[in-house]
């Protein structure tokens, strides 16, 4: 299977069409990016599913509109629409690709049309945490925006508490914990982790604490400062 | 090891759903190929498809007219989907092999 090739081809194509700067890579493929960023540290897990998830920070700042569906179609992705909620994803025999936007307010629509990119994205809670903590890195020579790993790990811990399937929840918890434990060794990331937990809404932190209490209470104690 | 099995199972489910989706789309598209026949007055398109042991030709229209162009596009799309279905099926076969090996070693 050639998922890594298709992943790189997707990033390259998005970059060539000047769309990649409007996107933030989130989800499982971030681990492989973090690995490269931090010199191939074996402490960063790379077991992941084969979805490519992109967060679109809104409003999109580009001045012109881009035809993102056409770029993806040229890579062999086909649009799949889930009925009745209309959630869209782009499917390929090797990978699937989805777009998310930060949810705004209380009433959450199932999909939001991002006009400047021509795609429908899923509004999701807690995405603001990622949007506010983005770093620019290079992956295989391609400039790419990803969340800061410590915040990515904390976000994953929060989201894991909503997982209904036990295997998926366990996988999210373990990969997030491994990444957070790695971040403990990177001073700038650990400072950000402590600051993020200190300034986030109490309810959000309670979710983080609930998981860490069970999995690594010493790490939780350090996180509380 | 069980985490790897979970990831493989998830990919297996994804590929099965993908193949099912491709099959549904393919079933809605015409089989066969466009055969262009030259006459004095121009080129005319026919949809050529197999029925049991013979090949049938359904008249579509003059080259450049809407119907043959539309059918040609649909057949092109069918072929693209069949290729992707084949790729997904090969990936699924590989996943099943890996799952079998992973479950055996647990």
PDB file of C-alpha atoms in Angstrom:
ATOM      1  CA  UNK A   1       0.000   0.000   0.000  1.00  0.00           C
ATOM      2  CA  UNK A   2       1.197   3.519  -0.766  1.00  0.00           C
ATOM      3  CA  UNK A   3      -0.555   5.702   1.834  1.00  0.00           C
ATOM      4  CA  UNK A   4       2.587   7.615   2.758  1.00  0.00           C
ATOM      5  CA  UNK A   5       3.214   8.413  -0.927  1.00  0.00           C
ATOM      6  CA  UNK A   6      -0.362   9.599  -1.421  1.00  0.00           C
ATOM      7  CA  UNK A   7      -0.132  11.630   1.781  1.00  0.00           C
ATOM      8  CA  UNK A   8       3.021  13.350   0.511  1.00  0.00           C
ATOM      9  CA  UNK A   9       1.519  13.801  -2.970  1.00  0.00           C
ATOM     10  CA  UNK A  10      -1.559  15.389  -1.376  1.00  0.00           C
ATOM     11  CA  UNK A  11       0.548  17.832   0.631  1.00  0.00           C
ATOM     12  CA  UNK A  12       2.697  18.630  -2.416  1.00  0.00           C
ATOM     13  CA  UNK A  13      -0.308  19.260  -4.636  1.00  0.00           C
ATOM     14  CA  UNK A  14      -2.046  21.428  -2.026  1.00  0.00           C
ATOM     15  CA  UNK A  15       1.163  23.381  -1.587  1.00  0.00           C
ATOM     16  CA  UNK A  16       1.643  23.861  -5.351  1.00  0.00           C
ATOM     17  CA  UNK A  17      -1.930  25.168  -5.624  1.00  0.00           C
ATOM     18  CA  UNK A  18      -1.229  27.559  -2.727  1.00  0.00           C
ATOM     19  CA  UNK A  19      -3.963  26.028  -0.586  1.00  0.00           C
ATOM     20  CA  UNK A  20      -1.877  24.315   2.098  1.00  0.00           C
ATOM     21  CA  UNK A  21      -1.336  27.590   3.945  1.00  0.00           C
ATOM     22  CA  UNK A  22      -5.090  27.791   4.560  1.00  0.00           C
ATOM     23  CA  UNK A  23      -5.105  24.380   6.232  1.00  0.00           C
ATOM     24  CA  UNK A  24      -3.813  22.916   9.489  1.00  0.00           C
ATOM     25  CA  UNK A  25      -3.060  19.206   9.493  1.00  0.00           C
ATOM     26  CA  UNK A  26      -4.654  17.552  12.512  1.00  0.00           C
ATOM     27  CA  UNK A  27      -5.411  13.923  13.329  1.00  0.00           C
ATOM     28  CA  UNK A  28      -3.211  10.856  13.198  1.00  0.00           C
ATOM     29  CA  UNK A  29      -0.826  11.998  10.460  1.00  0.00           C
ATOM     30  CA  UNK A  30       0.480  14.695  12.818  1.00  0.00           C
ATOM     31  CA  UNK A  31       2.453  12.040  14.693  1.00  0.00           C
ATOM     32  CA  UNK A  32       4.584  11.263  11.680  1.00  0.00           C
ATOM     33  CA  UNK A  33       5.153  14.995  11.144  1.00  0.00           C
ATOM     34  CA  UNK A  34       6.148  15.475  14.793  1.00  0.00           C
ATOM     35  CA  UNK A  35       8.551  12.554  14.482  1.00  0.00           C
ATOM     36  CA  UNK A  36      10.356  14.238  11.622  1.00  0.00           C
ATOM     37  CA  UNK A  37      10.251  17.624  13.367  1.00  0.00           C
ATOM     38  CA  UNK A  38      11.828  16.224  16.534  1.00  0.00           C
ATOM     39  CA  UNK A  39      14.589  14.242  14.849  1.00  0.00           C
ATOM     40  CA  UNK A  40      12.839  10.890  14.533  1.00  0.00           C
ATOM     41  CA  UNK A  41      12.266  10.366  18.262  1.00  0.00           C
ATOM     42  CA  UNK A  42      11.081   6.808  18.927  1.00  0.00           C
ATOM     43  CA  UNK A  43       9.058   8.168  21.860  1.00  0.00           C
ATOM     44  CA  UNK A  44       6.497   9.623  19.455  1.00  0.00           C
ATOM     45  CA  UNK A  45       3.999   6.950  18.457  1.00  0.00           C
ATOM     46  CA  UNK A  46       3.134   6.582  14.766  1.00  0.00           C
ATOM     47  CA  UNK A  47       0.319   4.035  14.853  1.00  0.00           C
ATOM     48  CA  UNK A  48      -2.571   5.799  13.166  1.00  0.00           C
ATOM     49  CA  UNK A  49      -5.660   5.308  11.067  1.00  0.00           C
ATOM     50  CA  UNK A  50      -5.625   6.291   7.455  1.00  0.00           C
ATOM     51  CA  UNK A  51      -7.726   9.454   7.536  1.00  0.00           C
ATOM     52  CA  UNK A  52      -6.124  12.747   6.648  1.00  0.00           C
ATOM     53  CA  UNK A  53      -7.865  15.421   8.708  1.00  0.00           C
ATOM     54  CA  UNK A  54      -7.454  19.103   7.971  1.00  0.00           C
ATOM     55  CA  UNK A  55      -8.660  21.936  10.155  1.00  0.00           C
ATOM     56  CA  UNK A  56      -9.645  25.100   8.301  1.00  0.00           C
ATOM     57  CA  UNK A  57      -9.163  28.118  10.559  1.00  0.00           C
ATOM     58  CA  UNK A  58     -12.069  30.412   9.719  1.00  0.00           C
ATOM     59  CA  UNK A  59     -12.528  32.961   8.328  1.00  0.00           C
ATOM     60  CA  UNK A  60     -10.191  31.888   5.518  1.00  0.00           C
ATOM     61  CA  UNK A  61      -7.761  34.714   4.887  1.00  0.00           C
ATOM     62  CA  UNK A  62      -6.964  34.142   1.178  1.00  0.00           C
ATOM     63  CA  UNK A  63      -8.072  36.894  -1.212  1.00  0.00           C
ATOM     64  CA  UNK A  64      -9.192  34.622  -4.090  1.00  0.00           C
ATOM     65  CA  UNK A  65     -11.230  31.413  -4.093  1.00  0.00           C
ATOM     66  CA  UNK A  66      -9.594  28.035  -4.645  1.00  0.00           C
ATOM     67  CA  UNK A  67     -11.098  24.913  -6.166  1.00  0.00           C
ATOM     68  CA  UNK A  68      -9.986  22.418  -3.531  1.00  0.00           C
ATOM     69  CA  UNK A  69     -12.338  19.650  -4.753  1.00  0.00           C
ATOM     70  CA  UNK A  70     -10.705  19.823  -8.219  1.00  0.00           C
ATOM     71  CA  UNK A  71      -7.210  19.478  -6.708  1.00  0.00           C
ATOM     72  CA  UNK A  72      -8.337  16.428  -4.736  1.00  0.00           C
ATOM     73  CA  UNK A  73     -10.105  14.948  -7.772  1.00  0.00           C
ATOM     74  CA  UNK A  74      -6.844  15.150  -9.753  1.00  0.00           C
ATOM     75  CA  UNK A  75      -5.195  13.124  -6.995  1.00  0.00           C
ATOM     76  CA  UNK A  76      -7.844  10.404  -7.401  1.00  0.00           C
ATOM     77  CA  UNK A  77     -10.072  11.320  -4.457  1.00  0.00           C
ATOM     78  CA  UNK A  78     -13.848  11.040  -4.910  1.00  0.00           C
ATOM     79  CA  UNK A  79     -16.444  12.965  -2.947  1.00  0.00           C
ATOM     80  CA  UNK A  80     -18.586  10.839  -0.626  1.00  0.00           C
ATOM     81  CA  UNK A  81     -21.574  12.433   1.097  1.00  0.00           C
ATOM     82  CA  UNK A  82     -23.130  10.873   4.185  1.00  0.00           C
ATOM     83  CA  UNK A  83     -26.897  11.234   4.248  1.00  0.00           C
ATOM     84  CA  UNK A  84     -28.960  12.685   5.823  1.00  0.00           C
ATOM     85  CA  UNK A  85     -26.594  15.068   7.631  1.00  0.00           C
ATOM     86  CA  UNK A  86     -24.600  15.900   4.472  1.00  0.00           C
ATOM     87  CA  UNK A  87     -21.165  15.415   6.058  1.00  0.00           C
ATOM     88  CA  UNK A  88     -18.627  15.161   3.248  1.00  0.00           C
ATOM     89  CA  UNK A  89     -15.361  13.300   2.926  1.00  0.00           C
ATOM     90  CA  UNK A  90     -13.016  12.551   0.049  1.00  0.00           C
ATOM     91  CA  UNK A  91     -12.294   8.863  -0.457  1.00  0.00           C
ATOM     92  CA  UNK A  92      -9.523   6.988  -2.201  1.00  0.00           C
ATOM     93  CA  UNK A  93      -8.530   3.296  -2.065  1.00  0.00           C
ATOM     94  CA  UNK A  94      -5.511   4.310   0.042  1.00  0.00           C
ATOM     95  CA  UNK A  95      -6.810   7.134   2.254  1.00  0.00           C
ATOM     96  CA  UNK A  96      -9.741   9.295   3.252  1.00  0.00           C
ATOM     97  CA  UNK A  97      -9.659  13.014   3.743  1.00  0.00           C
ATOM     98  CA  UNK A  98     -11.952  15.234   5.808  1.00  0.00           C
ATOM     99  CA  UNK A  99     -12.188  18.914   6.661  1.00  0.00           C
ATOM    100  CA  UNK A 100     -13.159  20.450   9.983  1.00  0.00           C
ATOM    101  CA  UNK A 101     -13.765  23.984  11.199  1.00  0.00           C
ATOM    102  CA  UNK A 102     -13.988  25.304  14.755  1.00  0.00           C
ATOM    103  CA  UNK A 103     -17.598  25.184  15.953  1.00  0.00           C
ATOM    104  CA  UNK A 104     -19.053  28.581  16.800  1.00  0.00           C
ATOM    105  CA  UNK A 105     -21.625  29.190  19.511  1.00  0.00           C
ATOM    106  CA  UNK A 106     -24.126  26.799  20.964  1.00  0.00           C
ATOM    107  CA  UNK A 107     -26.126  25.790  17.883  1.00  0.00           C
ATOM    108  CA  UNK A 108     -23.862  23.519  15.879  1.00  0.00           C
ATOM    109  CA  UNK A 109     -24.707  22.724  12.249  1.00  0.00           C
ATOM    110  CA  UNK A 110     -23.529  19.376  10.910  1.00  0.00           C
ATOM    111  CA  UNK A 111     -21.714  20.987   7.960  1.00  0.00           C
ATOM    112  CA  UNK A 112     -20.394  24.422   7.064  1.00  0.00           C
ATOM    113  CA  UNK A 113     -19.595  25.462   3.505  1.00  0.00           C
ATOM    114  CA  UNK A 114     -16.173  27.135   3.267  1.00  0.00           C
ATOM    115  CA  UNK A 115     -16.779  29.254   0.170  1.00  0.00           C
ATOM    116  CA  UNK A 116     -13.176  30.311  -0.429  1.00  0.00           C
ATOM    117  CA  UNK A 117     -12.054  26.684  -0.718  1.00  0.00           C
ATOM    118  CA  UNK A 118     -15.236  25.183  -2.158  1.00  0.00           C
ATOM    119  CA  UNK A 119     -15.558  22.439   0.457  1.00  0.00           C
ATOM    120  CA  UNK A 120     -17.973  21.502   3.197  1.00  0.00           C
ATOM    121  CA  UNK A 121     -16.388  21.066   6.619  1.00  0.00           C
ATOM    122  CA  UNK A 122     -17.590  19.650   9.897  1.00  0.00           C
ATOM    123  CA  UNK A 123     -17.771  22.139  12.776  1.00  0.00           C
ATOM    124  CA  UNK A 124     -16.315  20.513  15.873  1.00  0.00           C
ATOM    125  CA  UNK A 125     -15.904  21.637  19.456  1.00  0.00           C
ATOM    126  CA  UNK A 126     -12.516  22.224  21.073  1.00  0.00           C
ATOM    127  CA  UNK A 127     -10.884  23.043  17.714  1.00  0.00           C
ATOM    128  CA  UNK A 128     -10.181  26.579  18.951  1.00  0.00           C
ATOM    129  CA  UNK A 129      -7.534  25.000  21.205  1.00  0.00           C
ATOM    130  CA  UNK A 130      -5.667  23.815  18.113  1.00  0.00           C
ATOM    131  CA  UNK A 131      -6.237  26.969  16.041  1.00  0.00           C
ATOM    132  CA  UNK A 132      -4.692  29.120  18.784  1.00  0.00           C
ATOM    133  CA  UNK A 133      -1.532  27.000  18.971  1.00  0.00           C
ATOM    134  CA  UNK A 134      -0.222  26.387  15.470  1.00  0.00           C
ATOM    135  CA  UNK A 135       3.379  25.872  14.441  1.00  0.00           C
ATOM    136  CA  UNK A 136       4.921  25.828  10.978  1.00  0.00           C
ATOM    137  CA  UNK A 137       7.217  22.940  10.194  1.00  0.00           C
ATOM    138  CA  UNK A 138       8.615  21.129   7.166  1.00  0.00           C
ATOM    139  CA  UNK A 139       7.677  17.572   6.326  1.00  0.00           C
ATOM    140  CA  UNK A 140       9.641  15.963   3.469  1.00  0.00           C
ATOM    141  CA  UNK A 141      10.537  19.502   2.400  1.00  0.00           C
ATOM    142  CA  UNK A 142       6.934  20.731   2.345  1.00  0.00           C
ATOM    143  CA  UNK A 143       6.025  23.645   4.587  1.00  0.00           C
ATOM    144  CA  UNK A 144       3.063  22.626   6.683  1.00  0.00           C
ATOM    145  CA  UNK A 145       1.013  23.959   9.591  1.00  0.00           C
ATOM    146  CA  UNK A 146       0.279  21.623  12.499  1.00  0.00           C
ATOM    147  CA  UNK A 147      -0.845  22.188  16.099  1.00  0.00           C
ATOM    148  CA  UNK A 148       1.841  22.417  18.769  1.00  0.00           C
ATOM    149  CA  UNK A 149       2.292  18.779  19.881  1.00  0.00           C
ATOM    150  CA  UNK A 150       1.596  19.413  23.577  1.00  0.00           C
ATOM    151  CA  UNK A 151      -1.722  21.087  22.724  1.00  0.00           C
ATOM    152  CA  UNK A 152      -2.489  18.390  20.158  1.00  0.00           C
ATOM    153  CA  UNK A 153      -2.005  15.755  22.859  1.00  0.00           C
ATOM    154  CA  UNK A 154      -4.196  17.641  25.357  1.00  0.00           C
ATOM    155  CA  UNK A 155      -6.895  18.096  22.709  1.00  0.00           C
ATOM    156  CA  UNK A 156      -6.756  14.370  21.942  1.00  0.00           C
ATOM    157  CA  UNK A 157      -7.227  13.578  25.637  1.00  0.00           C
ATOM    158  CA  UNK A 158     -10.328  15.797  25.779  1.00  0.00           C
ATOM    159  CA  UNK A 159     -11.801  14.316  22.599  1.00  0.00           C
ATOM    160  CA  UNK A 160     -11.056  10.745  23.759  1.00  0.00           C
ATOM    161  CA  UNK A 161     -13.607  11.172  26.544  1.00  0.00           C
ATOM    162  CA  UNK A 162     -16.341  11.452  23.895  1.00  0.00           C
ATOM    163  CA  UNK A 163     -15.361   8.277  22.059  1.00  0.00           C
ATOM    164  CA  UNK A 164     -18.102   5.673  22.256  1.00  0.00           C
ATOM    165  CA  UNK A 165     -16.040   2.783  20.851  1.00  0.00           C
ATOM    166  CA  UNK A 166     -13.724   1.524  23.657  1.00  0.00           C
ATOM    167  CA  UNK A 167     -10.901   0.470  21.278  1.00  0.00           C
ATOM    168  CA  UNK A 168     -10.815   3.923  19.634  1.00  0.00           C
ATOM    169  CA  UNK A 169     -10.917   5.639  23.017  1.00  0.00           C
ATOM    170  CA  UNK A 170      -8.051   3.504  24.300  1.00  0.00           C
ATOM    171  CA  UNK A 171      -6.027   4.191  21.140  1.00  0.00           C
ATOM    172  CA  UNK A 172      -6.582   7.964  21.458  1.00  0.00           C
ATOM    173  CA  UNK A 173      -5.699   7.914  25.155  1.00  0.00           C
ATOM    174  CA  UNK A 174      -2.504   5.922  24.687  1.00  0.00           C
ATOM    175  CA  UNK A 175      -1.216   7.879  21.706  1.00  0.00           C
ATOM    176  CA  UNK A 176      -2.028  11.212  23.400  1.00  0.00           C
ATOM    177  CA  UNK A 177      -0.337  10.096  26.612  1.00  0.00           C
ATOM    178  CA  UNK A 178       2.813   8.967  24.780  1.00  0.00           C
ATOM    179  CA  UNK A 179       3.012  12.304  22.988  1.00  0.00           C
ATOM    180  CA  UNK A 180       2.435  14.283  26.192  1.00  0.00           C
ATOM    181  CA  UNK A 181       5.104  12.255  27.975  1.00  0.00           C
ATOM    182  CA  UNK A 182       7.475  13.109  25.117  1.00  0.00           C
ATOM    183  CA  UNK A 183       6.532  16.806  25.426  1.00  0.00           C
ATOM    184  CA  UNK A 184       7.579  16.676  29.094  1.00  0.00           C
ATOM    185  CA  UNK A 185      11.153  16.374  27.781  1.00  0.00           C
ATOM    186  CA  UNK A 186      10.847  19.448  25.513  1.00  0.00           C
ATOM    187  CA  UNK A 187      10.853  22.523  27.776  1.00  0.00           C
ATOM    188  CA  UNK A 188       8.999  24.846  25.364  1.00  0.00           C
ATOM    189  CA  UNK A 189       6.248  22.255  24.826  1.00  0.00           C
ATOM    190  CA  UNK A 190       5.881  21.477  28.526  1.00  0.00           C
ATOM    191  CA  UNK A 191       5.603  25.161  29.438  1.00  0.00           C
ATOM    192  CA  UNK A 192       2.864  25.484  26.798  1.00  0.00           C
ATOM    193  CA  UNK A 193       1.101  22.365  28.128  1.00  0.00           C
ATOM    194  CA  UNK A 194       1.020  23.740  31.681  1.00  0.00           C
ATOM    195  CA  UNK A 195      -0.107  27.174  30.477  1.00  0.00           C
ATOM    196  CA  UNK A 196      -2.824  25.660  28.261  1.00  0.00           C
ATOM    197  CA  UNK A 197      -4.250  23.565  31.090  1.00  0.00           C
ATOM    198  CA  UNK A 198      -4.046  26.523  33.457  1.00  0.00           C
ATOM    199  CA  UNK A 199      -6.006  28.839  31.149  1.00  0.00           C
ATOM    200  CA  UNK A 200      -8.568  26.487  29.593  1.00  0.00           C
ATOM    201  CA  UNK A 201     -12.168  26.292  30.828  1.00  0.00           C
ATOM    202  CA  UNK A 202     -12.495  24.186  33.976  1.00  0.00           C
ATOM    203  CA  UNK A 203     -14.772  21.644  32.305  1.00  0.00           C
ATOM    204  CA  UNK A 204     -12.193  21.010  29.583  1.00  0.00           C
ATOM    205  CA  UNK A 205      -9.413  20.449  32.117  1.00  0.00           C
ATOM    206  CA  UNK A 206     -11.589  18.096  34.139  1.00  0.00           C
ATOM    207  CA  UNK A 207     -11.792  15.849  31.082  1.00  0.00           C
ATOM    208  CA  UNK A 208      -7.991  15.914  30.713  1.00  0.00           C
ATOM    209  CA  UNK A 209      -7.515  15.275  34.426  1.00  0.00           C
ATOM    210  CA  UNK A 210      -9.992  12.403  34.425  1.00  0.00           C
ATOM    211  CA  UNK A 211      -7.980  10.514  31.824  1.00  0.00           C
ATOM    212  CA  UNK A 212      -4.548  11.310  33.286  1.00  0.00           C
ATOM    213  CA  UNK A 213      -5.668  10.394  36.830  1.00  0.00           C
ATOM    214  CA  UNK A 214      -6.276   6.913  35.471  1.00  0.00           C
ATOM    215  CA  UNK A 215      -3.248   6.608  33.184  1.00  0.00           C
ATOM    216  CA  UNK A 216      -0.438   8.731  34.636  1.00  0.00           C
ATOM    217  CA  UNK A 217      -1.225  10.584  37.851  1.00  0.00           C
ATOM    218  CA  UNK A 218       2.384  11.787  38.198  1.00  0.00           C
ATOM    219  CA  UNK A 219       2.144  13.520  34.818  1.00  0.00           C
ATOM    220  CA  UNK A 220      -1.148  15.084  35.915  1.00  0.00           C
ATOM    221  CA  UNK A 221       0.459  16.372  39.090  1.00  0.00           C
ATOM    222  CA  UNK A 222       3.288  17.961  37.048  1.00  0.00           C
ATOM    223  CA  UNK A 223       0.753  19.447  34.635  1.00  0.00           C
ATOM    224  CA  UNK A 224      -1.118  21.147  37.465  1.00  0.00           C
ATOM    225  CA  UNK A 225       2.131  22.922  38.319  1.00  0.00           C
TER     226      UNK A 225
ATOM    227  CA  UNK B   1      -0.487  -5.785  19.358  1.00  0.00           C
ATOM    228  CA  UNK B   2      -4.236  -5.414  19.971  1.00  0.00           C
ATOM    229  CA  UNK B   3      -3.982  -1.730  19.041  1.00  0.00           C
ATOM    230  CA  UNK B   4      -2.541  -2.734  15.671  1.00  0.00           C
ATOM    231  CA  UNK B   5      -5.371  -5.233  15.184  1.00  0.00           C
ATOM    232  CA  UNK B   6      -7.887  -2.445  15.938  1.00  0.00           C
ATOM    233  CA  UNK B   7      -6.280  -0.179  13.324  1.00  0.00           C
ATOM    234  CA  UNK B   8      -6.289  -3.004  10.781  1.00  0.00           C
ATOM    235  CA  UNK B   9      -9.939  -3.805  11.577  1.00  0.00           C
ATOM    236  CA  UNK B  10     -10.861  -0.154  11.112  1.00  0.00           C
ATOM    237  CA  UNK B  11      -9.116  -0.067   7.748  1.00  0.00           C
ATOM    238  CA  UNK B  12     -10.848  -3.333   6.798  1.00  0.00           C
ATOM    239  CA  UNK B  13     -14.257  -1.789   7.570  1.00  0.00           C
ATOM    240  CA  UNK B  14     -13.353   1.356   5.644  1.00  0.00           C
ATOM    241  CA  UNK B  15     -12.284  -0.632   2.574  1.00  0.00           C
ATOM    242  CA  UNK B  16     -15.389  -2.828   2.682  1.00  0.00           C
ATOM    243  CA  UNK B  17     -17.613   0.254   2.820  1.00  0.00           C
ATOM    244  CA  UNK B  18     -15.584   1.869   0.037  1.00  0.00           C
ATOM    245  CA  UNK B  19     -15.901  -1.195  -2.204  1.00  0.00           C
ATOM    246  CA  UNK B  20     -19.636  -1.299  -1.529  1.00  0.00           C
ATOM    247  CA  UNK B  21     -19.872   2.386  -2.510  1.00  0.00           C
ATOM    248  CA  UNK B  22     -17.884   1.801  -5.707  1.00  0.00           C
ATOM    249  CA  UNK B  23     -20.115  -1.191  -6.604  1.00  0.00           C
ATOM    250  CA  UNK B  24     -23.241   0.932  -6.183  1.00  0.00           C
ATOM    251  CA  UNK B  25     -21.876   3.681  -8.404  1.00  0.00           C
ATOM    252  CA  UNK B  26     -20.584   1.238 -11.025  1.00  0.00           C
ATOM    253  CA  UNK B  27     -23.974  -0.500 -11.211  1.00  0.00           C
ATOM    254  CA  UNK B  28     -25.550   2.806 -12.254  1.00  0.00           C
ATOM    255  CA  UNK B  29     -23.157   3.343 -15.164  1.00  0.00           C
ATOM    256  CA  UNK B  30     -23.344   1.765 -18.633  1.00  0.00           C
ATOM    257  CA  UNK B  31     -21.232  -1.249 -19.507  1.00  0.00           C
ATOM    258  CA  UNK B  32     -19.365  -1.596 -22.764  1.00  0.00           C
ATOM    259  CA  UNK B  33     -17.487   0.821 -24.953  1.00  0.00           C
ATOM    260  CA  UNK B  34     -18.214   3.398 -27.621  1.00  0.00           C
ATOM    261  CA  UNK B  35     -17.694   2.185 -31.149  1.00  0.00           C
ATOM    262  CA  UNK B  36     -17.430   4.927 -33.784  1.00  0.00           C
ATOM    263  CA  UNK B  37     -18.512   4.048 -37.282  1.00  0.00           C
ATOM    264  CA  UNK B  38     -17.637   6.227 -40.273  1.00  0.00           C
ATOM    265  CA  UNK B  39     -20.324   6.878 -42.837  1.00  0.00           C
ATOM    266  CA  UNK B  40     -20.375   9.300 -45.740  1.00  0.00           C
ATOM    267  CA  UNK B  41     -22.300  11.825 -43.660  1.00  0.00           C
ATOM    268  CA  UNK B  42     -19.981  11.613 -40.661  1.00  0.00           C
ATOM    269  CA  UNK B  43     -19.062   9.524 -37.641  1.00  0.00           C
ATOM    270  CA  UNK B  44     -21.727   7.832 -35.553  1.00  0.00           C
ATOM    271  CA  UNK B  45     -21.428   6.379 -32.074  1.00  0.00           C
ATOM    272  CA  UNK B  46     -22.722   3.017 -30.925  1.00  0.00           C
ATOM    273  CA  UNK B  47     -22.620   1.540 -27.449  1.00  0.00           C
ATOM    274  CA  UNK B  48     -21.019  -1.880 -27.859  1.00  0.00           C
ATOM    275  CA  UNK B  49     -21.663  -4.361 -25.072  1.00  0.00           C
ATOM    276  CA  UNK B  50     -21.619  -8.085 -24.580  1.00  0.00           C
ATOM    277  CA  UNK B  51     -24.822 -10.098 -24.081  1.00  0.00           C
ATOM    278  CA  UNK B  52     -24.051 -13.775 -23.368  1.00  0.00           C
ATOM    279  CA  UNK B  53     -21.932 -14.785 -26.382  1.00  0.00           C
ATOM    280  CA  UNK B  54     -22.659 -11.916 -28.742  1.00  0.00           C
ATOM    281  CA  UNK B  55     -21.876  -8.205 -28.948  1.00  0.00           C
ATOM    282  CA  UNK B  56     -24.754  -5.761 -29.270  1.00  0.00           C
ATOM    283  CA  UNK B  57     -24.559  -2.281 -30.748  1.00  0.00           C
ATOM    284  CA  UNK B  58     -27.007   0.397 -29.566  1.00  0.00           C
ATOM    285  CA  UNK B  59     -27.126   3.529 -31.723  1.00  0.00           C
ATOM    286  CA  UNK B  60     -26.323   6.691 -29.768  1.00  0.00           C
ATOM    287  CA  UNK B  61     -26.001   9.479 -32.286  1.00  0.00           C
ATOM    288  CA  UNK B  62     -23.675  11.552 -34.425  1.00  0.00           C
ATOM    289  CA  UNK B  63     -20.205  12.345 -33.048  1.00  0.00           C
ATOM    290  CA  UNK B  64     -20.303  15.636 -31.193  1.00  0.00           C
ATOM    291  CA  UNK B  65     -23.963  15.319 -30.240  1.00  0.00           C
ATOM    292  CA  UNK B  66     -25.020  15.146 -26.623  1.00  0.00           C
ATOM    293  CA  UNK B  67     -25.907  11.495 -26.170  1.00  0.00           C
ATOM    294  CA  UNK B  68     -22.713   9.763 -27.357  1.00  0.00           C
ATOM    295  CA  UNK B  69     -20.576  12.303 -25.488  1.00  0.00           C
ATOM    296  CA  UNK B  70     -22.564  11.764 -22.299  1.00  0.00           C
ATOM    297  CA  UNK B  71     -22.359   7.980 -22.575  1.00  0.00           C
ATOM    298  CA  UNK B  72     -18.608   8.188 -23.343  1.00  0.00           C
ATOM    299  CA  UNK B  73     -18.111  10.214 -20.149  1.00  0.00           C
ATOM    300  CA  UNK B  74     -20.107   7.703 -18.126  1.00  0.00           C
ATOM    301  CA  UNK B  75     -18.094   4.784 -19.519  1.00  0.00           C
ATOM    302  CA  UNK B  76     -14.856   6.631 -18.731  1.00  0.00           C
ATOM    303  CA  UNK B  77     -16.127   7.157 -15.189  1.00  0.00           C
ATOM    304  CA  UNK B  78     -17.061   3.476 -14.906  1.00  0.00           C
ATOM    305  CA  UNK B  79     -13.556   2.440 -15.899  1.00  0.00           C
ATOM    306  CA  UNK B  80     -12.020   4.842 -13.366  1.00  0.00           C
ATOM    307  CA  UNK B  81     -14.240   3.439 -10.616  1.00  0.00           C
ATOM    308  CA  UNK B  82     -13.488  -0.147 -11.621  1.00  0.00           C
ATOM    309  CA  UNK B  83      -9.754   0.588 -11.333  1.00  0.00           C
ATOM    310  CA  UNK B  84     -10.226   2.134  -7.901  1.00  0.00           C
ATOM    311  CA  UNK B  85     -12.421  -0.766  -6.832  1.00  0.00           C
ATOM    312  CA  UNK B  86      -9.673  -3.144  -7.915  1.00  0.00           C
ATOM    313  CA  UNK B  87      -7.092  -1.207  -5.905  1.00  0.00           C
ATOM    314  CA  UNK B  88      -9.339  -1.177  -2.831  1.00  0.00           C
ATOM    315  CA  UNK B  89      -9.973  -4.913  -3.192  1.00  0.00           C
ATOM    316  CA  UNK B  90      -6.213  -5.605  -3.382  1.00  0.00           C
ATOM    317  CA  UNK B  91      -5.664  -3.482  -0.272  1.00  0.00           C
ATOM    318  CA  UNK B  92      -8.450  -5.359   1.503  1.00  0.00           C
ATOM    319  CA  UNK B  93      -6.840  -8.672   0.608  1.00  0.00           C
ATOM    320  CA  UNK B  94      -3.552  -7.423   2.052  1.00  0.00           C
ATOM    321  CA  UNK B  95      -5.272  -6.208   5.225  1.00  0.00           C
ATOM    322  CA  UNK B  96      -7.012  -9.567   5.671  1.00  0.00           C
ATOM    323  CA  UNK B  97      -3.669 -11.336   5.357  1.00  0.00           C
ATOM    324  CA  UNK B  98      -2.097  -9.008   7.918  1.00  0.00           C
ATOM    325  CA  UNK B  99      -5.045  -9.481  10.276  1.00  0.00           C
ATOM    326  CA  UNK B 100      -4.805 -13.219   9.970  1.00  0.00           C
ATOM    327  CA  UNK B 101      -1.091 -13.107  10.782  1.00  0.00           C
ATOM    328  CA  UNK B 102      -1.585 -10.649  13.656  1.00  0.00           C
ATOM    329  CA  UNK B 103      -4.370 -12.675  15.249  1.00  0.00           C
ATOM    330  CA  UNK B 104      -2.315 -15.860  14.938  1.00  0.00           C
ATOM    331  CA  UNK B 105       0.602 -14.329  16.807  1.00  0.00           C
ATOM    332  CA  UNK B 106      -1.558 -13.083  19.746  1.00  0.00           C
TER     333      UNK B 106
END
